[in-house]
Coordinates of C-alpha atoms and ligand atoms in Angstrom, one line a residue:
M1 CA -15.3 -20.0 -9.7
S2 CA -17.3 -16.9 -11.0
D3 CA -16.7 -16.1 -14.7
L4 CA -16.1 -12.4 -13.8
H5 CA -12.7 -11.3 -15.1
V6 CA -10.3 -9.8 -12.6
Y7 CA -8.2 -7.6 -14.8
D8 CA -5.1 -5.9 -13.3
T9 CA -3.7 -2.8 -14.9
T10 CA -1.1 -1.9 -12.2
L11 CA 1.7 -2.2 -14.7
R12 CA 0.0 0.1 -17.3
D13 CA -2.5 2.5 -15.8
G14 CA -1.0 2.2 -12.3
A15 CA 2.4 3.2 -13.7
Q16 CA 0.8 6.4 -14.9
Q17 CA 0.9 7.6 -11.3
E18 CA 3.0 10.7 -10.6
G19 CA 6.3 9.6 -9.1
L20 CA 5.9 5.9 -9.9
N21 CA 8.6 4.6 -12.2
L22 CA 8.9 0.9 -12.8
S23 CA 11.9 -0.8 -14.4
V24 CA 11.5 -4.0 -16.5
G25 CA 12.7 -6.0 -13.6
D26 CA 10.1 -4.3 -11.3
K27 CA 7.4 -5.1 -13.8
L28 CA 8.4 -8.8 -13.9
A29 CA 8.5 -8.9 -10.1
I30 CA 5.1 -7.4 -9.8
S31 CA 3.7 -9.7 -12.4
A32 CA 4.9 -12.7 -10.4
H33 CA 3.1 -11.3 -7.3
L34 CA -0.1 -10.6 -9.3
D35 CA 0.0 -14.2 -10.6
D36 CA 0.4 -15.5 -7.0
L37 CA -2.7 -13.4 -6.1
G38 CA -4.6 -15.2 -8.8
V39 CA -5.8 -12.3 -11.0
G40 CA -7.1 -13.4 -14.4
F41 CA -5.3 -10.8 -16.5
I42 CA -2.2 -8.7 -16.1
E43 CA -2.0 -5.7 -18.4
G44 CA 1.8 -5.4 -18.8
G45 CA 2.1 -2.1 -20.6
W46 CA 2.0 -0.5 -24.0
P47 CA 4.5 -2.3 -26.3
G48 CA 5.7 0.0 -29.0
A49 CA 5.0 3.2 -27.0
N50 CA 8.4 3.0 -25.2
P51 CA 11.4 0.6 -25.3
K52 CA 10.8 -0.4 -21.7
D53 CA 7.4 -1.8 -22.3
T54 CA 8.5 -3.5 -25.5
E55 CA 11.4 -5.1 -23.6
F56 CA 9.0 -6.2 -20.8
F57 CA 6.9 -8.2 -23.2
A58 CA 10.0 -9.7 -24.8
R59 CA 11.4 -10.8 -21.4
A60 CA 8.0 -11.9 -20.2
A61 CA 7.7 -14.3 -23.1
T62 CA 10.9 -16.0 -22.0
D63 CA 11.3 -15.3 -18.3
L64 CA 7.8 -15.1 -16.9
R65 CA 6.1 -18.4 -16.0
L66 CA 2.5 -17.4 -15.3
R67 CA 0.5 -20.1 -13.6
N68 CA -2.8 -18.3 -13.3
A69 CA -2.9 -15.1 -15.2
T70 CA -2.9 -14.2 -18.9
L71 CA -0.7 -11.4 -20.1
A72 CA -2.5 -8.5 -21.9
A73 CA -0.8 -5.9 -24.1
F74 CA -2.4 -2.4 -24.2
G75 CA -2.5 -0.1 -27.2
A76 CA -4.6 2.2 -29.3
T77 CA -6.7 1.5 -32.3
R78 CA -4.9 2.4 -35.6
R79 CA -4.4 6.0 -36.5
A80 CA -7.1 7.8 -38.5
G81 CA -6.8 7.5 -42.3
G82 CA -4.5 4.4 -42.1
R83 CA -4.9 0.7 -42.1
A84 CA -4.5 -1.5 -39.0
A85 CA -2.4 -4.0 -40.9
R86 CA 0.2 -1.2 -41.6
D87 CA 0.0 0.7 -38.3
P88 CA 3.4 0.4 -36.6
L89 CA 1.8 0.6 -33.1
V90 CA -0.7 -2.1 -33.9
R91 CA 2.2 -4.2 -35.3
A92 CA 4.0 -3.7 -32.0
L93 CA 1.0 -5.2 -30.2
L94 CA 1.2 -8.3 -32.3
D95 CA 4.9 -8.5 -31.9
S96 CA 4.5 -8.5 -28.1
Q97 CA 3.2 -12.0 -28.4
A98 CA 0.5 -11.3 -25.8
Q99 CA -2.5 -13.4 -26.3
V100 CA -4.9 -10.7 -25.1
I101 CA -4.7 -7.3 -26.7
T102 CA -6.6 -4.4 -25.0
L103 CA -7.3 -1.6 -27.3
V104 CA -8.2 1.9 -26.1
A105 CA -10.7 3.6 -28.4
K106 CA -12.8 6.7 -28.4
S107 CA -16.6 6.6 -27.7
H108 CA -17.2 10.3 -27.0
T109 CA -18.1 12.4 -30.0
G110 CA -16.3 15.4 -28.6
H111 CA -13.0 13.4 -28.2
V112 CA -13.3 12.0 -31.7
E113 CA -13.8 15.4 -33.2
R114 CA -11.4 17.5 -31.0
A115 CA -8.7 15.1 -29.8
L116 CA -8.5 12.6 -32.7
R117 CA -9.6 15.3 -35.2
T118 CA -11.4 12.8 -37.4
T119 CA -15.0 12.0 -38.3
L120 CA -17.4 9.9 -36.2
E121 CA -17.6 7.3 -38.9
E122 CA -13.8 7.1 -39.3
N123 CA -13.5 6.5 -35.6
L124 CA -15.9 3.5 -35.8
E125 CA -13.9 2.3 -38.8
M126 CA -10.7 2.5 -36.7
I127 CA -12.3 0.3 -34.1
R128 CA -13.7 -2.2 -36.6
D129 CA -10.5 -2.4 -38.6
T130 CA -8.2 -2.8 -35.6
V131 CA -10.4 -5.3 -33.8
S132 CA -11.0 -7.5 -36.9
F133 CA -7.3 -7.4 -37.9
L134 CA -6.1 -8.5 -34.4
R135 CA -8.9 -11.2 -34.3
G136 CA -7.8 -12.4 -37.7
E137 CA -4.2 -12.7 -36.3
G138 CA -5.6 -15.1 -33.6
R139 CA -5.6 -12.7 -30.6
R140 CA -8.3 -12.2 -28.0
V141 CA -9.3 -8.6 -28.1
F142 CA -10.7 -6.4 -25.2
L143 CA -11.6 -2.8 -25.8
D144 CA -11.4 0.0 -23.4
A145 CA -14.0 2.6 -24.4
E146 CA -12.3 5.8 -23.2
H147 CA -14.5 8.6 -21.6
F148 CA -17.5 6.3 -22.1
F149 CA -19.7 7.8 -19.4
D150 CA -19.1 11.4 -20.4
G151 CA -19.6 10.3 -24.0
Y152 CA -22.8 8.5 -23.2
A153 CA -24.1 11.7 -21.5
T154 CA -23.1 13.7 -24.6
D155 CA -24.4 11.4 -27.3
R156 CA -25.8 8.0 -26.1
A157 CA -26.5 6.7 -29.6
Y158 CA -22.9 7.2 -30.7
A159 CA -21.4 5.8 -27.5
L160 CA -23.5 2.6 -27.9
E161 CA -22.5 2.5 -31.6
A162 CA -18.9 2.4 -30.6
V163 CA -19.6 -0.6 -28.3
R164 CA -21.5 -2.4 -31.0
A165 CA -18.7 -1.7 -33.6
A166 CA -16.2 -3.4 -31.2
A167 CA -18.4 -6.3 -30.2
E168 CA -19.5 -7.1 -33.8
S169 CA -15.9 -7.0 -35.0
G170 CA -15.0 -9.7 -32.4
A171 CA -14.0 -7.8 -29.2
E172 CA -14.7 -10.2 -26.3
V173 CA -15.1 -7.5 -23.7
I174 CA -15.9 -3.8 -23.9
A175 CA -14.7 -2.1 -20.8
L176 CA -16.5 1.2 -20.1
C177 CA -14.0 3.7 -18.8
D178 CA -14.7 6.5 -16.4
T179 CA -11.5 8.1 -17.7
N180 CA -11.9 11.4 -15.9
G181 CA -13.2 9.7 -12.8
G182 CA -16.1 12.1 -12.3
M183 CA -18.9 9.5 -12.0
L184 CA -21.0 8.5 -9.0
P185 CA -22.3 5.0 -8.4
D186 CA -25.9 5.5 -9.3
Q187 CA -24.9 7.1 -12.7
V188 CA -22.5 4.2 -13.4
A189 CA -25.2 1.6 -12.6
D190 CA -27.8 3.3 -14.8
V191 CA -25.4 3.5 -17.8
V192 CA -24.0 0.0 -17.4
R193 CA -27.5 -1.5 -17.2
D194 CA -28.6 0.3 -20.3
V195 CA -25.4 -0.7 -22.3
V196 CA -25.8 -4.4 -21.3
V197 CA -29.4 -4.5 -22.4
S198 CA -29.0 -2.3 -25.5
T199 CA -25.9 -4.0 -27.0
G200 CA -25.8 -7.5 -25.5
A201 CA -22.0 -7.2 -25.4
R202 CA -19.9 -8.4 -22.5
I203 CA -19.3 -5.3 -20.5
G204 CA -16.3 -4.4 -18.3
I205 CA -15.6 -1.5 -16.0
H206 CA -12.6 0.7 -15.5
C207 CA -12.9 3.5 -12.9
H208 CA -10.7 6.3 -11.8
N209 CA -11.0 7.7 -8.3
D210 CA -11.5 11.5 -8.8
T211 CA -14.7 11.5 -6.8
G212 CA -13.4 9.0 -4.3
C213 CA -15.9 6.5 -5.7
A214 CA -13.8 4.3 -7.9
V215 CA -14.4 1.2 -5.8
A216 CA -18.1 2.0 -5.3
N217 CA -18.5 2.7 -9.0
S218 CA -16.8 -0.6 -9.9
M219 CA -19.1 -2.5 -7.5
A220 CA -22.2 -0.7 -8.9
A221 CA -21.1 -1.6 -12.4
V222 CA -20.8 -5.3 -11.5
D223 CA -24.2 -5.1 -9.8
A224 CA -25.6 -3.7 -13.0
G225 CA -24.2 -6.5 -15.2
A226 CA -20.5 -5.8 -15.9
T227 CA -18.6 -9.1 -15.9
H228 CA -15.1 -7.8 -16.1
V229 CA -13.5 -5.5 -13.6
Q230 CA -10.3 -3.5 -14.0
G231 CA -8.2 -1.9 -11.3
T232 CA -4.8 -1.6 -9.8
V233 CA -3.1 -2.9 -6.7
N234 CA -3.1 -0.3 -4.0
G235 CA -5.2 2.0 -6.2
Y236 CA -2.1 3.3 -8.1
G237 CA -2.9 5.4 -11.1
E238 CA -3.0 8.8 -12.8
R239 CA -4.2 11.8 -10.7
T240 CA -6.1 10.3 -7.7
G241 CA -5.6 6.7 -8.9
N242 CA -7.7 3.8 -10.2
A243 CA -10.1 1.5 -8.4
D244 CA -8.1 -0.4 -5.8
L245 CA -8.4 -4.0 -7.2
L246 CA -7.7 -5.5 -3.8
T247 CA -10.6 -3.7 -2.3
V248 CA -12.9 -4.4 -5.2
V249 CA -12.0 -8.1 -5.2
A250 CA -12.4 -8.4 -1.4
N251 CA -15.7 -6.6 -1.5
L252 CA -17.0 -8.8 -4.3
Q253 CA -15.8 -12.0 -2.8
L254 CA -16.4 -11.4 1.0
K255 CA -19.5 -9.2 0.8
K256 CA -21.2 -10.2 -2.4
G257 CA -20.3 -13.9 -2.3
L258 CA -18.7 -14.0 -5.8
D259 CA -16.0 -16.7 -6.1
L260 CA -13.2 -14.8 -7.7
L261 CA -10.0 -16.0 -6.0
E262 CA -9.3 -19.2 -4.2
P263 CA -9.5 -18.4 -0.5
H264 CA -5.8 -19.1 0.2
R265 CA -4.9 -16.6 -2.5
L266 CA -7.2 -13.9 -1.1
Q267 CA -5.4 -14.5 2.2
E268 CA -2.2 -13.4 0.4
S269 CA -3.7 -9.9 -0.3
T270 CA -2.1 -8.1 2.6
R271 CA 1.3 -9.6 1.9
I272 CA 1.1 -9.0 -1.8
A273 CA -0.1 -5.4 -1.3
H274 CA 3.0 -4.7 0.8
A275 CA 5.4 -6.6 -1.4
I276 CA 4.2 -4.6 -4.4
A277 CA 4.6 -1.4 -2.4
E278 CA 8.2 -2.3 -1.8
V279 CA 8.8 -2.7 -5.5
T280 CA 7.0 0.5 -6.5
N281 CA 8.7 2.3 -3.6
V282 CA 5.5 4.1 -2.8
P283 CA 4.9 3.9 1.0
A284 CA 2.1 1.5 1.8
Y285 CA -1.1 3.4 2.9
S286 CA -1.8 2.3 6.5
R287 CA -5.5 3.1 6.2
Q288 CA -6.0 1.1 3.0
P289 CA -9.2 -1.0 3.3
Y290 CA -8.7 -4.7 4.1
V291 CA -4.9 -4.7 3.7
G292 CA -3.6 -1.6 5.4
S293 CA -1.7 -1.9 8.7
S294 CA -4.4 0.1 10.4
A295 CA -7.3 -1.7 8.8
F296 CA -7.9 -3.8 11.9
A297 CA -6.1 -1.6 14.5
H298 CA -8.2 -0.6 17.5
K299 CA -7.5 2.5 19.6
A300 CA -10.6 3.4 21.6
G301 CA -11.0 1.8 25.0
L302 CA -14.7 1.0 24.5
H303 CA -13.9 -0.8 21.3
A304 CA -11.3 -3.0 23.1
S305 CA -13.7 -3.8 25.9
A306 CA -16.3 -5.1 23.4
I307 CA -13.6 -6.9 21.2
K308 CA -12.6 -8.7 24.4
V309 CA -16.0 -10.4 24.3
D310 CA -16.1 -10.9 20.5
P311 CA -13.9 -9.2 17.8
D312 CA -16.9 -9.2 15.5
L313 CA -18.5 -6.5 17.6
Y314 CA -16.0 -3.9 16.2
Q315 CA -14.8 -5.5 13.0
H316 CA -16.7 -5.9 9.8
M317 CA -15.0 -9.2 9.1
D318 CA -12.2 -11.5 10.2
P319 CA -8.9 -10.0 9.0
K320 CA -7.5 -13.5 8.4
H321 CA -9.6 -13.7 5.1
V322 CA -7.2 -11.2 3.6
G323 CA -4.1 -12.2 5.6
N324 CA -4.3 -9.2 7.9
D325 CA -4.2 -9.1 11.7
M326 CA -6.1 -7.4 14.4
R327 CA -4.0 -5.1 16.5
M328 CA -4.6 -3.2 19.7
L329 CA -3.3 0.3 20.0
V330 CA -2.4 1.8 23.3
S331 CA -2.9 5.5 23.9
D332 CA -4.7 7.9 26.2
M333 CA -7.9 6.6 24.7
A334 CA -7.2 3.2 26.1
G335 CA -9.2 1.5 28.9
R336 CA -8.3 -1.5 31.0
A337 CA -9.5 -3.8 28.3
S338 CA -7.1 -2.2 25.7
I339 CA -4.2 -2.8 28.1
E340 CA -5.3 -6.3 28.8
L341 CA -5.6 -7.2 25.1
K342 CA -2.4 -5.5 24.1
S343 CA -0.6 -7.3 26.9
R344 CA -1.9 -10.6 25.7
E345 CA -0.7 -9.7 22.2
L346 CA 2.7 -9.2 23.7
G347 CA 2.6 -12.5 25.6
F348 CA 1.5 -11.3 29.1
D349 CA -1.6 -12.9 30.4
L350 CA -3.0 -10.4 32.9
D351 CA -6.3 -11.6 34.4
P352 CA -8.5 -8.6 35.4
S353 CA -10.3 -10.9 38.0
D354 CA -7.0 -11.5 39.8
E355 CA -6.3 -8.7 42.3
A356 CA -2.6 -8.3 41.6
D357 CA -3.1 -8.4 37.8
A358 CA -5.9 -5.9 38.0
A359 CA -3.7 -3.6 40.0
T360 CA -0.9 -3.9 37.3
L361 CA -3.4 -3.2 34.5
A362 CA -4.6 -0.1 36.4
R363 CA -1.0 1.1 37.0
V364 CA -0.1 0.6 33.3
L365 CA -3.2 2.5 32.2
R366 CA -2.4 5.3 34.6
S367 CA 1.2 5.5 33.4
V368 CA 0.2 5.5 29.7
K369 CA -2.4 8.3 30.3
D370 CA 0.1 10.4 32.4
K371 CA 2.8 10.0 29.8
E372 CA 0.5 10.8 26.9
L373 CA -0.4 14.0 28.6
R374 CA 3.3 14.9 28.6
G375 CA 3.6 14.2 24.9
Y376 CA 4.2 10.5 24.6
T377 CA 2.3 8.6 21.9
F378 CA 2.4 4.9 22.4
D379 CA 0.4 3.9 19.3
A380 CA 3.4 5.0 17.3
A381 CA 5.9 3.4 19.7
D382 CA 4.9 -0.2 20.4
A383 CA 8.4 -1.1 21.8
S384 CA 8.3 1.7 24.4
F385 CA 4.8 0.5 25.5
E386 CA 6.2 -3.1 25.8
L387 CA 9.0 -1.8 28.0
L388 CA 6.6 0.3 30.1
L389 CA 4.5 -2.9 30.6
R390 CA 7.5 -5.0 31.5
R391 CA 8.6 -2.3 34.1
E392 CA 5.1 -2.6 35.7
V393 CA 4.9 -6.4 35.7
D394 CA 7.3 -7.1 38.6
G395 CA 10.6 -8.5 37.7
V396 CA 10.1 -8.8 34.0
L397 CA 12.4 -6.0 32.8
P398 CA 15.9 -6.5 34.2
A399 CA 18.4 -3.6 34.4
F400 CA 20.8 -4.3 31.6
F401 CA 23.0 -1.3 32.3
E402 CA 23.1 1.8 34.4
V403 CA 23.8 5.2 32.9
E404 CA 26.0 7.5 34.9
S405 CA 26.1 10.4 32.4
W406 CA 26.3 11.4 28.8
R407 CA 27.3 14.5 26.9
V408 CA 27.7 15.6 23.3
I409 CA 29.5 18.5 21.6
T410 CA 29.4 19.7 18.0
D411 CA 32.4 21.2 16.4
A412 CA 32.4 23.3 13.2
R413 CA 35.7 24.4 11.7
G414 CA 35.9 26.7 8.8
D415 CA 34.1 25.4 5.7
D416 CA 34.2 21.7 6.9
D417 CA 31.0 19.9 7.8
A418 CA 30.2 20.1 11.5
L419 CA 31.1 17.0 13.4
S420 CA 29.7 15.8 16.7
E421 CA 31.4 13.8 19.5
A422 CA 29.6 12.1 22.4
T423 CA 30.9 10.7 25.6
V424 CA 28.8 8.1 27.5
K425 CA 29.6 6.7 31.0
L426 CA 27.8 3.7 32.2
A427 CA 28.1 0.5 34.1
A428 CA 27.4 -2.9 32.5
A429 CA 28.4 -6.5 33.4
G430 CA 30.0 -5.2 36.6
E431 CA 32.3 -2.8 34.8
R432 CA 32.4 1.0 34.6
V433 CA 32.7 2.0 30.9
V434 CA 33.6 5.3 29.4
Q435 CA 33.3 5.5 25.6
T436 CA 33.2 8.3 23.0
G437 CA 31.5 8.1 19.6
E438 CA 31.7 10.4 16.6
G439 CA 28.8 11.2 14.2
N440 CA 27.6 13.6 11.5
G441 CA 25.1 14.9 14.1
P442 CA 24.7 14.7 17.8
V443 CA 22.2 11.9 17.8
N444 CA 24.3 9.8 15.5
A445 CA 27.3 10.4 17.8
L446 CA 25.3 9.5 20.9
D447 CA 24.1 6.3 19.2
H448 CA 27.7 5.3 18.4
A449 CA 28.9 6.1 21.9
L450 CA 26.0 4.2 23.6
R451 CA 26.4 1.1 21.4
S452 CA 30.2 1.0 21.7
S453 CA 30.0 1.3 25.5
L454 CA 27.7 -1.8 25.5
A455 CA 29.6 -3.7 22.9
A456 CA 31.8 -5.7 25.4
A457 CA 28.9 -6.7 27.7
Y458 CA 26.3 -7.2 25.0
P459 CA 27.9 -8.1 21.6
E460 CA 24.4 -9.2 20.5
I461 CA 23.4 -5.6 19.8
G462 CA 26.3 -4.9 17.4
H463 CA 24.1 -5.4 14.4
L464 CA 21.3 -3.0 15.5
E465 CA 20.8 -0.1 13.1
L466 CA 18.9 3.1 13.6
I467 CA 16.8 3.3 10.4
D468 CA 14.5 6.3 11.1
Y469 CA 14.5 9.3 13.3
K470 CA 11.5 11.7 13.6
V471 CA 11.2 14.8 15.6
R472 CA 8.1 16.7 16.4
I473 CA 7.7 19.9 18.3
L474 CA 4.7 19.5 20.5
D475 CA 3.7 23.0 21.5
A476 CA 4.7 25.2 18.7
A477 CA 3.6 28.3 20.6
H478 CA 6.6 28.0 22.8
G479 CA 9.1 28.2 20.0
T480 CA 12.5 26.9 21.1
D481 CA 11.1 26.3 24.6
A482 CA 8.6 23.7 23.3
V483 CA 8.5 20.0 24.3
T484 CA 10.1 17.7 21.8
R485 CA 9.0 14.2 20.9
V486 CA 11.5 11.9 19.2
L487 CA 10.6 8.6 17.6
I488 CA 13.4 6.3 16.7
E489 CA 13.0 3.2 14.5
T490 CA 15.6 0.5 14.9
S491 CA 16.2 -2.6 12.9
D492 CA 17.9 -5.9 13.8
G493 CA 18.0 -6.9 10.1
T494 CA 14.8 -8.9 10.2
T495 CA 12.4 -6.7 12.1
S496 CA 12.1 -3.2 13.3
W497 CA 10.6 -1.4 16.3
T498 CA 9.9 2.1 17.4
T499 CA 10.7 3.8 20.7
I500 CA 9.9 7.2 22.0
G501 CA 11.5 10.0 24.1
V502 CA 9.9 13.2 25.2
A503 CA 11.7 16.1 26.8
A504 CA 12.2 19.8 26.6
N505 CA 15.7 19.2 25.4
I506 CA 15.8 17.5 21.9
L507 CA 19.0 15.7 22.8
E508 CA 17.5 14.4 26.1
A509 CA 14.5 13.2 24.2
S510 CA 16.7 11.5 21.6
W511 CA 18.9 9.9 24.3
D512 CA 15.8 8.5 26.0
A513 CA 14.5 7.0 22.8
L514 CA 18.0 5.5 22.0
V515 CA 18.3 3.9 25.5
E516 CA 14.8 2.4 25.0
S517 CA 15.7 1.2 21.5
V518 CA 18.8 -0.6 22.7
T519 CA 17.0 -2.0 25.8
Y520 CA 14.2 -3.3 23.6
G521 CA 16.8 -4.9 21.3
L522 CA 18.3 -6.8 24.3
V523 CA 14.8 -7.9 25.3
R524 CA 14.0 -9.1 21.8
A525 CA 17.3 -11.0 21.6
G526 CA 16.4 -12.8 24.8
V527 CA 19.6 -11.7 26.5
A528 CA 20.0 -11.9 30.3
P529 CA 21.6 -9.0 32.1
R530 CA 25.3 -9.4 32.6
Ligands
ACO601 C1 -6.9 7.1 -20.9 C2 -5.6 6.5 -20.9 O1 -4.9 6.5 -19.9 S1 -5.1 5.8 -22.4 C3 -3.4 5.4 -22.1 C4 -2.5 6.6 -22.2 N1 -1.2 6.2 -22.1 C5 -0.2 6.9 -22.7 O2 -0.4 7.9 -23.4 C6 1.2 6.4 -22.4 C7 1.9 6.0 -23.7 N2 1.9 7.0 -24.7 C8 2.9 7.3 -25.5 O3 4.0 6.8 -25.3 C9 2.7 8.2 -26.7 O4 1.7 9.1 -26.4 C10 2.3 7.4 -28.0 C11 3.6 6.6 -28.4 C12 1.2 6.5 -27.8 C13 2.0 8.4 -29.1 O5 3.0 9.3 -29.2 P1 3.0 10.4 -30.3 O6 3.0 9.7 -31.6 O7 4.2 11.3 -30.1 O8 1.7 11.2 -30.2 P2 1.1 12.1 -29.0 O9 1.2 11.5 -27.7 O10 1.6 13.5 -29.1 O11 -0.5 12.3 -29.6 C14 -1.3 11.2 -29.6 C15 -1.6 10.8 -31.1 O12 -2.4 9.6 -30.9 C16 -3.7 9.8 -31.5 N3 -4.6 9.1 -30.7 C17 -5.1 9.4 -29.4 N4 -5.9 8.4 -29.0 C18 -6.1 7.5 -30.0 C19 -6.8 6.4 -30.2 N5 -7.6 5.9 -29.2 N6 -6.7 5.7 -31.3 C20 -5.8 6.1 -32.3 N7 -5.1 7.2 -32.2 C21 -5.2 7.9 -31.0 C22 -3.9 11.3 -31.4 O13 -4.9 11.7 -32.4 C23 -2.5 11.8 -31.8 O14 -2.4 11.7 -33.2 P3 -1.6 12.8 -34.1 O15 -0.2 12.7 -33.7 O16 -1.9 12.3 -35.5 O17 -2.3 14.1 -33.8
PYR602 C1 -8.1 3.4 -20.8 C2 -8.0 4.1 -19.6 O1 -7.0 3.9 -18.9 C3 -9.0 5.1 -19.2 O2 -9.8 5.4 -20.1 O3 -8.9 5.5 -18.1

């Protein structure tokens, strides 16, 4: 294994992201995921700064059984004019029982004078005093040199002096922070190279993403001699976020050949990125490098035709190394190869050299392109594509029920909330069924009426639940005459699927998407028509 530190600050700097709020339980859950991933250090928060972080460290000491990672507590050097031994925030760091303490310190003359409002010498003394005190108490100390790159540009000698003060007092690592995130890779590389040579200290890197270069800057720093890299899962963090640690680690391991995580742990990256997104309640970013759901999704027909020969022709790596999967998307940009590969993904082996299969592929492709012209979008509605495919592959999609008619009315009385009532007439299992359903809106009422009219014939779909409903007006210039696209996401409790309806009438589009959703639910459940 490489001796480069993988240092995660999701729970501290990641939690500084707008709208992200972690409970103590959330932090413990994320710590367990990070430990599974195999990071070396988990920065848990700033004990003493708020009761939640103090409690996190107290609970971590008893409840968290880390197998791989070491917990680090973050905090500032002592206040100007005081003594580290008597500083309540420094005391809180010790009380956290964390074996690693990461101190944030100033290395930029302007920040010392204007933010700390103290002298340059006193700032160096704050670093020396706090580092030596914590070392004397038996803790490992890392130091985050805040605004280092801006400080270096303002006064190189002082910035280097701050690094030396920390290293000579016993700090094991000095992480150079691009706190304002304004650096570019060549600048970071030049500075890191100089600091490594000039101070001989072990140098780390901590980058923010304000120029969109946090990952590239972290890579450049490692290339220039940094041996400790900080970042956050999914790139969470203040403003535009921190370096995404998952991307940095995958780049270093898979592209630069550094041995950072055991391969089976790296293969957990995709799962862990999504599991942590569930805890943070920040929607996973589909285009996230390596672990995003679109990271290995292919839409263009020409890409698919080459991928058929060899996936490497249009992929920078095998997604299995990070636990992700290749996916084919079907749309009006598809060609026959896209349909063939997507069909294979769905369990249909259509051989283009067979005349009948080739005709099916051509029919499916034509149908997809015609429908996309009318407003369908199959890359967002995989389940509807599968149903289209099954309709075209003879005899594969049975008729589960036959709709005779449906209607819906909405009633508003006085100040009461409007209520909708739908009536559905259909035939299933040899019976004609007429059912009504009520709902807080017309689609909700239609959904209830449709599912209750199928309940006797197909009890298997009783547990299906509509979990998302999206409407998009496709030609805004037409105002209320426009075509409407409805996407419905349905869950059976373990998995979910999306179906689509497109029509001039919003209720018709919704109804079509609902019928598709229930039909797909029956296909998934392996039910035979009754
Ligand atoms: C770049 C980064 O992201 S570093 C991490 C930043 N994270 C946070 O700020 C989140 C947690 N912070 C907090 O909970 C609070 O800001 C606390 C508890 C740390 C301090 O709260 P308060 O005592 O109310 O002070 P406040 O936040 O207004 O001001 C910061 C004080 O810390 C001092 N300070 C700032 N940086 C440092 C430093 N590196 N070392 C020592 N003191 C510092 C400032 O001079 C100021 O002191 P003053 O009150 O004597 O003027
Ligand atoms: C310490 C830190 O988070 C920063 O300087 O960005």
